[in-house]
Coordinates of C-alpha atoms in Angstrom, one line a residue:
M21 CA 136.7 117.4 99.1
R22 CA 137.8 114.3 101.1
I23 CA 141.6 114.0 101.1
G24 CA 143.5 111.9 103.6
G25 CA 140.5 111.8 105.9
Q26 CA 140.2 115.5 106.0
E27 CA 137.6 117.9 104.5
V28 CA 139.5 120.1 102.1
D29 CA 138.1 123.3 100.7
S30 CA 139.3 125.3 97.7
D31 CA 139.1 128.8 96.4
R32 CA 137.0 127.8 93.5
L33 CA 133.5 126.3 93.7
M34 CA 131.2 124.2 91.5
T35 CA 127.5 124.9 91.6
I36 CA 125.3 121.8 91.7
V37 CA 121.9 122.3 89.9
D38 CA 118.7 120.4 90.2
P39 CA 117.9 119.4 86.6
S40 CA 114.1 119.3 87.4
T41 CA 114.0 123.0 88.3
G42 CA 117.3 124.5 87.0
A43 CA 117.9 125.9 90.5
P44 CA 121.2 125.6 92.4
I45 CA 121.0 123.3 95.4
A46 CA 124.7 123.2 96.6
T47 CA 128.2 124.4 96.1
V48 CA 131.1 122.0 96.2
A49 CA 134.9 122.6 96.3
R50 CA 136.4 122.5 92.9
G51 CA 139.6 120.4 92.9
D52 CA 142.4 120.8 90.5
A53 CA 145.6 118.8 89.5
G54 CA 147.2 119.9 92.8
H55 CA 144.4 118.4 94.8
I56 CA 144.7 115.2 92.8
D57 CA 148.4 115.1 93.7
A58 CA 147.5 115.5 97.4
A59 CA 144.9 112.8 97.2
V60 CA 147.2 110.4 95.4
A61 CA 149.9 111.0 98.0
A62 CA 147.4 110.3 100.8
A63 CA 146.3 107.1 99.1
R64 CA 149.9 106.0 98.4
D65 CA 150.8 106.6 102.1
T66 CA 147.9 104.5 103.3
F67 CA 148.8 101.8 100.9
E68 CA 152.4 101.6 101.8
S69 CA 151.6 101.8 105.6
G70 CA 149.5 98.6 105.1
V71 CA 146.7 100.0 107.3
W72 CA 144.2 98.6 104.8
R73 CA 146.3 96.4 102.5
T74 CA 147.5 94.1 105.2
K75 CA 144.1 93.4 106.7
T76 CA 142.8 90.0 105.9
P77 CA 140.2 89.7 103.3
Q78 CA 137.7 88.7 106.0
E79 CA 138.6 91.9 107.9
R80 CA 138.1 94.0 104.8
A81 CA 134.8 92.3 104.1
A82 CA 133.5 92.9 107.6
I83 CA 134.3 96.7 107.4
M84 CA 132.7 96.9 104.0
R85 CA 129.5 95.3 105.3
R86 CA 129.5 97.7 108.2
I87 CA 129.6 100.6 105.7
V88 CA 126.7 99.1 103.8
A89 CA 124.6 98.8 107.0
A90 CA 125.3 102.4 107.9
A91 CA 124.6 103.7 104.4
T92 CA 121.3 101.7 104.3
D93 CA 120.3 103.5 107.5
V94 CA 120.5 106.8 105.6
A95 CA 119.5 105.5 102.2
D96 CA 116.7 108.1 101.9
E97 CA 119.3 110.9 102.3
L98 CA 121.5 109.3 99.6
V99 CA 118.4 109.0 97.3
E100 CA 117.8 112.8 97.8
L101 CA 121.4 113.6 97.0
E102 CA 121.2 111.6 93.8
L103 CA 117.9 112.8 92.4
S104 CA 118.5 116.4 93.3
A105 CA 121.7 116.5 91.3
N106 CA 120.9 114.2 88.3
G107 CA 117.2 114.4 87.9
A108 CA 116.4 110.7 88.4
T109 CA 112.8 110.0 89.6
V110 CA 112.5 108.9 93.2
R111 CA 111.5 105.4 92.1
Q112 CA 114.6 105.0 89.9
A113 CA 116.9 106.6 92.5
T114 CA 115.6 104.3 95.2
G115 CA 115.7 101.1 93.2
F116 CA 118.6 101.5 90.8
H117 CA 120.8 104.4 91.9
I118 CA 121.0 103.6 95.6
G119 CA 119.5 100.2 96.0
Y120 CA 121.8 98.6 93.4
A121 CA 124.8 100.6 94.7
L122 CA 124.6 99.2 98.2
A123 CA 123.7 95.7 97.1
H124 CA 126.6 95.6 94.7
F125 CA 129.1 97.0 97.3
S126 CA 128.0 94.2 99.6
Y127 CA 128.6 91.7 96.7
F128 CA 132.2 92.9 96.5
A129 CA 132.6 92.4 100.2
D130 CA 131.5 88.8 99.7
L131 CA 134.0 88.4 96.9
A132 CA 136.8 89.5 99.2
E133 CA 136.2 86.3 101.3
T134 CA 135.8 83.9 98.4
Y135 CA 138.4 85.2 95.9
A136 CA 141.3 82.9 95.0
W137 CA 144.1 85.0 96.5
Q138 CA 146.6 82.2 96.0
R139 CA 146.4 79.4 93.5
P140 CA 149.0 76.5 93.4
A141 CA 150.1 75.4 90.0
P142 CA 150.8 71.7 89.2
I143 CA 154.1 70.4 90.5
A144 CA 156.6 70.6 87.7
S145 CA 159.2 67.8 87.1
F146 CA 161.0 69.5 84.2
P147 CA 163.5 71.0 83.9
A148 CA 163.7 70.4 87.7
L149 CA 161.3 69.5 90.4
S150 CA 159.5 72.7 91.6
Q151 CA 156.2 74.1 92.8
S152 CA 154.8 77.5 91.8
V153 CA 152.0 79.5 93.5
V154 CA 150.2 82.3 91.7
H155 CA 149.4 85.2 94.0
R156 CA 146.9 88.0 93.5
E157 CA 148.0 91.2 95.2
P158 CA 146.6 94.8 95.2
I159 CA 147.8 97.1 92.6
G160 CA 148.3 100.1 94.8
V161 CA 146.5 103.4 94.1
V162 CA 143.4 103.1 91.9
G163 CA 141.9 106.1 90.2
A164 CA 138.2 106.1 89.5
I165 CA 136.5 108.6 87.2
A166 CA 132.7 108.3 87.4
P167 CA 129.8 109.7 85.3
W168 CA 126.8 111.7 86.3
N169 CA 124.0 109.3 85.3
F170 CA 124.5 106.7 88.1
P171 CA 127.0 108.6 90.3
L172 CA 127.1 106.3 93.4
L173 CA 126.5 103.0 91.7
L174 CA 129.1 103.3 88.9
T175 CA 131.6 104.8 91.4
L176 CA 131.1 101.8 93.7
W177 CA 131.6 99.4 90.8
K178 CA 135.2 100.7 90.9
V179 CA 135.7 101.5 94.6
G180 CA 134.1 98.2 95.8
P181 CA 136.5 95.7 94.0
A182 CA 139.4 98.1 94.6
L183 CA 138.8 98.1 98.3
A184 CA 138.0 94.4 98.5
A185 CA 141.4 93.7 96.9
G186 CA 143.3 96.0 99.4
N187 CA 143.9 99.0 97.2
S188 CA 143.6 102.7 98.1
V189 CA 141.4 104.8 95.9
V190 CA 141.1 108.4 94.5
V191 CA 137.7 109.2 93.0
K192 CA 137.1 112.0 90.6
P193 CA 133.3 112.3 90.3
D194 CA 131.5 114.1 87.6
E195 CA 131.1 117.9 88.1
H196 CA 127.3 117.6 88.1
T197 CA 127.0 114.8 90.8
P198 CA 129.7 114.6 93.5
L199 CA 127.2 114.8 96.5
S200 CA 126.4 111.1 97.0
I201 CA 130.0 109.8 96.9
L202 CA 131.2 112.6 99.2
A203 CA 128.5 111.4 101.7
F204 CA 129.5 107.8 101.2
A205 CA 133.2 108.5 101.8
R206 CA 132.3 110.1 105.1
I207 CA 130.1 107.2 106.1
A208 CA 132.9 104.8 105.1
E209 CA 135.4 106.5 107.4
Q210 CA 132.9 106.6 110.3
N211 CA 132.5 102.9 110.0
G212 CA 136.0 101.5 109.9
L213 CA 137.7 102.5 106.6
P214 CA 141.0 104.0 107.5
P215 CA 141.4 107.7 106.6
G216 CA 143.1 108.2 103.2
V217 CA 142.1 104.9 101.8
L218 CA 139.1 106.5 99.9
N219 CA 139.7 110.0 98.7
V220 CA 137.2 112.1 96.7
V221 CA 138.2 115.1 94.6
P222 CA 135.4 116.8 92.6
G223 CA 136.7 118.8 89.7
D224 CA 136.9 119.5 86.0
G225 CA 137.7 116.5 83.8
R226 CA 140.2 118.4 81.7
D227 CA 142.2 119.4 84.9
A228 CA 141.6 117.0 87.8
G229 CA 140.5 114.0 85.6
A230 CA 143.4 114.3 83.2
R231 CA 145.9 114.5 86.1
L232 CA 144.4 111.4 87.7
A233 CA 144.5 109.4 84.5
S234 CA 148.2 110.4 83.9
H235 CA 149.5 110.4 87.4
P236 CA 152.6 108.2 87.7
D237 CA 151.7 106.9 91.2
V238 CA 148.3 105.6 90.0
G239 CA 148.5 102.0 89.0
K240 CA 145.0 101.6 87.5
I241 CA 142.4 103.9 86.1
A242 CA 138.7 102.9 85.8
F243 CA 136.4 105.1 83.8
T244 CA 132.8 105.1 82.8
G245 CA 131.6 107.7 80.3
S246 CA 131.6 108.6 76.6
T247 CA 133.7 106.8 74.1
A248 CA 135.4 110.1 73.1
V249 CA 136.6 110.8 76.6
G250 CA 137.5 107.1 77.1
R251 CA 139.9 107.4 74.2
E252 CA 141.5 110.4 75.9
I253 CA 141.7 108.5 79.2
M254 CA 143.4 105.5 77.5
S255 CA 145.9 107.8 75.9
L256 CA 146.7 109.6 79.1
A257 CA 147.1 106.3 81.0
S258 CA 149.4 104.9 78.3
G259 CA 152.2 107.3 79.4
T260 CA 152.8 105.1 82.5
V261 CA 151.3 101.9 81.2
K262 CA 148.5 101.7 83.7
H263 CA 145.9 99.1 84.0
V264 CA 142.7 100.5 82.4
T265 CA 139.0 99.5 82.5
L266 CA 136.7 101.5 80.3
E267 CA 132.9 101.3 80.2
L268 CA 131.9 103.5 77.4
G269 CA 129.0 104.3 75.0
G270 CA 126.3 102.2 73.4
K271 CA 123.7 102.2 70.7
G272 CA 121.7 99.2 71.8
P273 CA 119.4 97.3 69.4
S274 CA 116.1 96.0 70.5
I275 CA 115.3 93.2 68.1
V276 CA 111.6 92.4 67.9
L277 CA 111.0 89.0 66.2
D278 CA 107.8 88.2 64.3
D279 CA 106.8 85.7 67.0
A280 CA 107.2 88.2 69.9
D281 CA 104.4 88.9 72.5
L282 CA 103.8 92.4 71.2
D283 CA 102.3 93.7 74.4
M284 CA 105.3 92.7 76.3
A285 CA 107.7 93.8 73.5
V286 CA 106.1 97.3 73.3
D287 CA 106.5 97.8 77.1
G288 CA 110.0 96.3 77.1
V289 CA 111.2 98.4 74.2
L290 CA 109.9 101.6 75.8
Y291 CA 111.4 100.6 79.2
G292 CA 114.7 99.8 77.5
C293 CA 114.9 103.2 75.9
F294 CA 113.1 105.7 78.1
V295 CA 114.0 104.7 81.7
Y296 CA 115.9 107.6 83.2
S297 CA 115.1 109.7 80.1
G298 CA 117.3 107.5 77.9
Q299 CA 120.4 108.5 79.9
V300 CA 121.7 105.0 80.3
C301 CA 124.7 103.8 78.3
E302 CA 123.1 100.4 77.6
S303 CA 119.7 101.8 76.6
G304 CA 118.0 100.1 73.6
T305 CA 117.7 103.1 71.4
R306 CA 117.2 101.3 68.1
A307 CA 114.0 99.2 67.7
L308 CA 114.4 96.7 64.9
V309 CA 111.0 95.6 63.7
P310 CA 109.9 93.2 60.9
E311 CA 108.6 95.1 57.9
H312 CA 105.1 93.6 58.0
L313 CA 104.7 94.5 61.7
H314 CA 106.3 98.0 61.5
D315 CA 103.1 100.1 61.3
E316 CA 101.2 98.2 64.0
F317 CA 104.2 98.2 66.3
V318 CA 104.8 101.9 65.9
R319 CA 101.1 102.6 66.6
R320 CA 101.3 100.5 69.8
L321 CA 104.6 102.2 70.8
V322 CA 103.1 105.7 70.4
D323 CA 99.9 104.8 72.2
R324 CA 101.7 103.3 75.1
A325 CA 104.4 106.0 75.3
Q326 CA 101.7 108.7 75.6
T327 CA 100.9 107.2 79.0
I328 CA 104.4 107.9 80.4
V329 CA 104.0 110.4 83.3
I330 CA 106.4 113.3 83.2
G331 CA 106.4 115.2 86.4
P332 CA 108.2 116.1 89.7
T333 CA 111.1 113.8 90.4
R334 CA 110.1 113.4 94.0
D335 CA 106.6 112.2 93.1
W336 CA 106.3 108.4 93.2
D337 CA 103.7 108.5 90.4
T338 CA 106.3 110.1 88.0
D339 CA 107.7 107.8 85.3
M340 CA 110.2 110.1 83.6
G341 CA 112.2 113.1 84.8
P342 CA 114.4 115.7 83.1
V343 CA 117.7 115.4 81.3
I344 CA 120.9 116.4 83.0
D345 CA 121.3 120.1 81.8
A346 CA 120.5 122.6 79.2
K347 CA 123.5 121.6 77.1
Q348 CA 122.3 118.0 76.9
Q349 CA 118.7 119.2 76.2
Q350 CA 119.9 121.2 73.2
R351 CA 122.1 118.4 72.0
I352 CA 119.1 116.0 71.9
L353 CA 117.0 118.6 70.1
D354 CA 119.8 119.0 67.5
Y355 CA 119.9 115.2 66.9
V356 CA 116.2 115.1 66.4
R357 CA 116.2 118.0 64.0
G358 CA 119.2 116.5 62.2
A359 CA 117.3 113.2 61.8
V360 CA 114.3 115.0 60.3
A361 CA 116.6 116.8 57.9
E362 CA 117.9 113.3 56.8
G363 CA 114.4 112.0 56.1
A364 CA 113.1 110.7 59.5
T365 CA 109.6 111.4 60.7
V366 CA 108.6 112.3 64.2
A367 CA 105.9 109.9 65.3
L368 CA 105.9 111.2 68.9
G369 CA 107.5 114.1 70.8
G370 CA 110.6 115.6 69.3
E371 CA 110.7 118.8 71.4
A372 CA 112.0 120.2 74.6
L373 CA 109.3 120.9 77.2
D374 CA 108.7 124.6 78.1
R375 CA 109.0 124.4 81.9
D376 CA 111.7 125.1 84.5
G377 CA 114.5 122.7 84.4
F378 CA 115.7 120.6 81.4
W379 CA 112.9 118.4 80.1
F380 CA 112.5 116.6 76.8
Q381 CA 109.5 114.7 75.5
P382 CA 109.6 110.9 74.9
T383 CA 110.4 110.8 71.2
I384 CA 109.9 108.1 68.6
L385 CA 111.3 108.5 65.1
T386 CA 110.3 106.4 62.0
G387 CA 111.7 106.4 58.5
V388 CA 115.2 105.9 60.0
R389 CA 117.9 104.1 58.1
N390 CA 120.8 102.6 60.1
V391 CA 123.3 104.7 58.2
M392 CA 121.8 107.9 59.6
R393 CA 123.6 109.8 62.3
I394 CA 120.6 109.3 64.7
A395 CA 121.1 105.5 64.4
Q396 CA 124.8 105.5 64.7
E397 CA 125.7 108.0 67.4
E398 CA 124.8 108.0 71.1
V399 CA 122.1 110.6 71.8
F400 CA 121.8 110.0 75.5
G401 CA 118.2 111.2 75.7
P402 CA 114.7 109.8 75.4
V403 CA 114.8 109.2 71.6
L404 CA 113.9 105.8 70.1
V405 CA 114.4 105.1 66.4
V406 CA 112.4 102.4 64.7
I407 CA 114.1 100.6 61.8
P408 CA 112.4 97.9 59.7
Y409 CA 114.1 94.7 58.7
T410 CA 113.2 91.9 56.2
D411 CA 114.4 88.7 58.0
S412 CA 116.5 87.6 61.0
D413 CA 119.8 87.8 59.1
H414 CA 119.0 91.3 58.1
A415 CA 118.1 92.2 61.7
V416 CA 121.5 90.8 62.9
R417 CA 123.4 92.8 60.3
I418 CA 121.7 96.0 61.3
A419 CA 122.2 95.3 65.0
N420 CA 125.9 94.7 64.5
D421 CA 126.4 97.6 62.1
S422 CA 127.6 99.9 64.8
E423 CA 130.9 101.0 66.4
Y424 CA 129.3 100.1 69.7
G425 CA 128.6 96.7 71.3
L426 CA 127.5 97.2 74.9
A427 CA 124.0 95.6 75.1
A428 CA 121.1 94.3 73.1
S429 CA 117.7 92.8 73.7
I430 CA 115.7 90.3 71.7
W431 CA 111.9 89.8 72.0
S432 CA 110.5 86.4 71.0
S433 CA 108.3 83.6 72.2
D434 CA 110.7 81.1 70.8
N435 CA 113.6 80.7 73.2
A436 CA 115.7 78.5 70.9
R437 CA 115.4 81.0 68.1
A438 CA 116.2 83.9 70.4
L439 CA 119.2 82.2 71.8
D440 CA 120.5 81.5 68.3
I441 CA 120.3 85.1 67.4
A442 CA 121.9 86.1 70.7
G443 CA 124.9 84.1 69.8
R444 CA 125.3 86.2 66.6
I445 CA 125.0 89.7 68.3
Q446 CA 128.2 91.6 69.0
A447 CA 127.5 92.9 72.5
G448 CA 128.7 92.3 76.0
S449 CA 125.1 91.7 77.3
V450 CA 122.2 90.3 75.4
W451 CA 118.8 90.2 77.2
I452 CA 116.0 88.0 75.9
N453 CA 112.5 89.3 76.7
D454 CA 113.9 91.9 79.1
A455 CA 116.1 95.0 79.3
H456 CA 118.4 96.8 81.7
Q457 CA 119.1 93.5 83.6
I458 CA 122.2 94.4 85.4
N459 CA 123.2 91.5 87.6
C460 CA 126.2 91.8 89.9
H461 CA 126.9 88.1 89.6
V462 CA 127.8 88.3 85.9
P463 CA 130.3 90.5 84.0
F464 CA 129.2 93.8 82.4
G465 CA 131.0 95.6 79.6
G466 CA 131.2 96.0 75.9
Y467 CA 132.5 94.9 72.5
K468 CA 134.2 97.2 70.1
Q469 CA 134.2 100.9 71.1
S470 CA 131.9 100.3 74.0
G471 CA 134.8 99.7 76.2
L472 CA 137.7 97.6 77.5
G473 CA 137.5 95.0 80.3
R474 CA 134.5 94.0 82.4
E475 CA 133.0 95.1 85.7
L476 CA 130.9 93.0 88.1
G477 CA 130.8 89.2 88.2
P478 CA 132.9 86.7 90.1
D479 CA 136.1 87.8 88.4
A480 CA 135.6 91.5 89.2
L481 CA 138.6 91.7 91.5
D482 CA 141.0 90.5 88.7
A483 CA 141.1 94.0 87.3
Y484 CA 142.2 95.4 90.6
T485 CA 145.0 93.0 91.3
E486 CA 148.5 92.2 90.1
I487 CA 149.6 88.6 89.4
K488 CA 152.7 87.3 91.0
T489 CA 154.2 83.8 90.5
V490 CA 156.4 82.5 93.3
H491 CA 158.5 79.6 92.3
L492 CA 159.9 77.2 94.9
D493 CA 162.7 74.7 93.9
L494 CA 162.1 71.2 95.2
S495 CA 165.0 69.4 93.4
G496 CA 167.3 69.2 96.4
G497 CA 170.6 70.1 95.0
R498 CA 172.8 71.5 92.2
D499 CA 173.1 68.2 90.3
A500 CA 169.3 68.1 89.8
K501 CA 169.2 71.5 88.1
P502 CA 169.7 72.3 84.4
Y503 CA 172.6 74.7 85.2
D504 CA 174.9 72.7 82.9
L505 CA 173.1 74.3 80.0
L506 CA 175.3 77.3 80.8
L507 CA 177.8 76.1 83.4
S508 CA 179.7 72.7 83.2
H509 CA 180.9 70.9 86.3
A510 CA 184.4 71.6 85.2
D511 CA 183.7 75.3 85.1
Q512 CA 182.3 75.0 88.6
G513 CA 185.5 73.4 89.8
A514 CA 187.7 75.9 88.1
S515 CA 185.8 78.7 89.7
R516 CA 186.8 77.3 93.1

């Protein structure tokens, strides 16, 4: 663990397993509630000392950029730590997992320099002449609880704005994937981040995670993960009325309109669902297709999906790797079998692969109705369901008939028509003729039970700051103030 700038061991260990082989690759100290307490205390000490908080935004940005440069120099090592623990392919880990992570951390450094730390309000003349200034100040200690699918990227979505704003941070990474953020924390301290500003405590969610979410000295908790766990985090945080950001589950619709370029739509729908074996919260796992195009589109999907290369994660020719572990592999299989029992048909795949590690075939299901469990619940695996619709209004109703609202895609050759439909979709991100377009310059988050708040974008630091209004009286004397609403001049004289 990394607590207060020190490497801290524990009596209990966690074994990190390579999902592509099922073999152990590392052991990591298992933190508990006591280690969380120590990490929060270290973070609180550094915050109160001002060693990071009182640096100018420009100074913080310079150090953050230095960290990015150093991490870029060892990017290949970070890629290896990611893919060896979560089964991403080397292409995905290089481009998305590490490439995005470092680019986005750099973006947060830029925000530190451009953010409106102080904003004057208009001069007020009533009830007395005055000037107010709105200040943005760091919250204090921020807790970050990160998932296993994009361990470094989604951790830095929290750590980056927290540090840019001057906070100190405690990270509880997922039990499967603590390696890359532990390495990043060491790199950060070696390149100017004061010890204790960024602390990392791997551990079990029910122990370490729950303590972090409920800790009275943590002023904000940021979490990415399942909706079920997000509800628990929200409940735990409510005990001390913390700031909370939640990025939760999704069941994204991919709406194929009847004027779509089918070649592009087929590739886009497959990319939207099967990249990283479907283990992306904003994956497009429901393909909504016009009834009259259904059979042709399914045929094209199946033909194209059969070209997806499943192989060693370190091979640059591999398109799709394993799922995270045996439990998830079995969960996906149970969902597919349940869907078949409800009347769905397996058009492609549908089975786990018989090889070392935790592999599952790209799977396409037809005969699915949106009320089925497979269409309503997040599978988090390479499973695409195809649902026919009659007209655009019907497609919108199906798309919105979900407890989730994280992301959606629309495939059309008519931009005006696609934009009209985008305005009717209940989702935080709607991509037209594309998928998985995560852009650090725009907010990301969900409607409904897909989360609370937004990450990324020009306002990303808002969630990691407190707002303070400082009021300065400019009236020049007692007679210009409205004190006589309570105290008369006679009363003033009597008091003398």
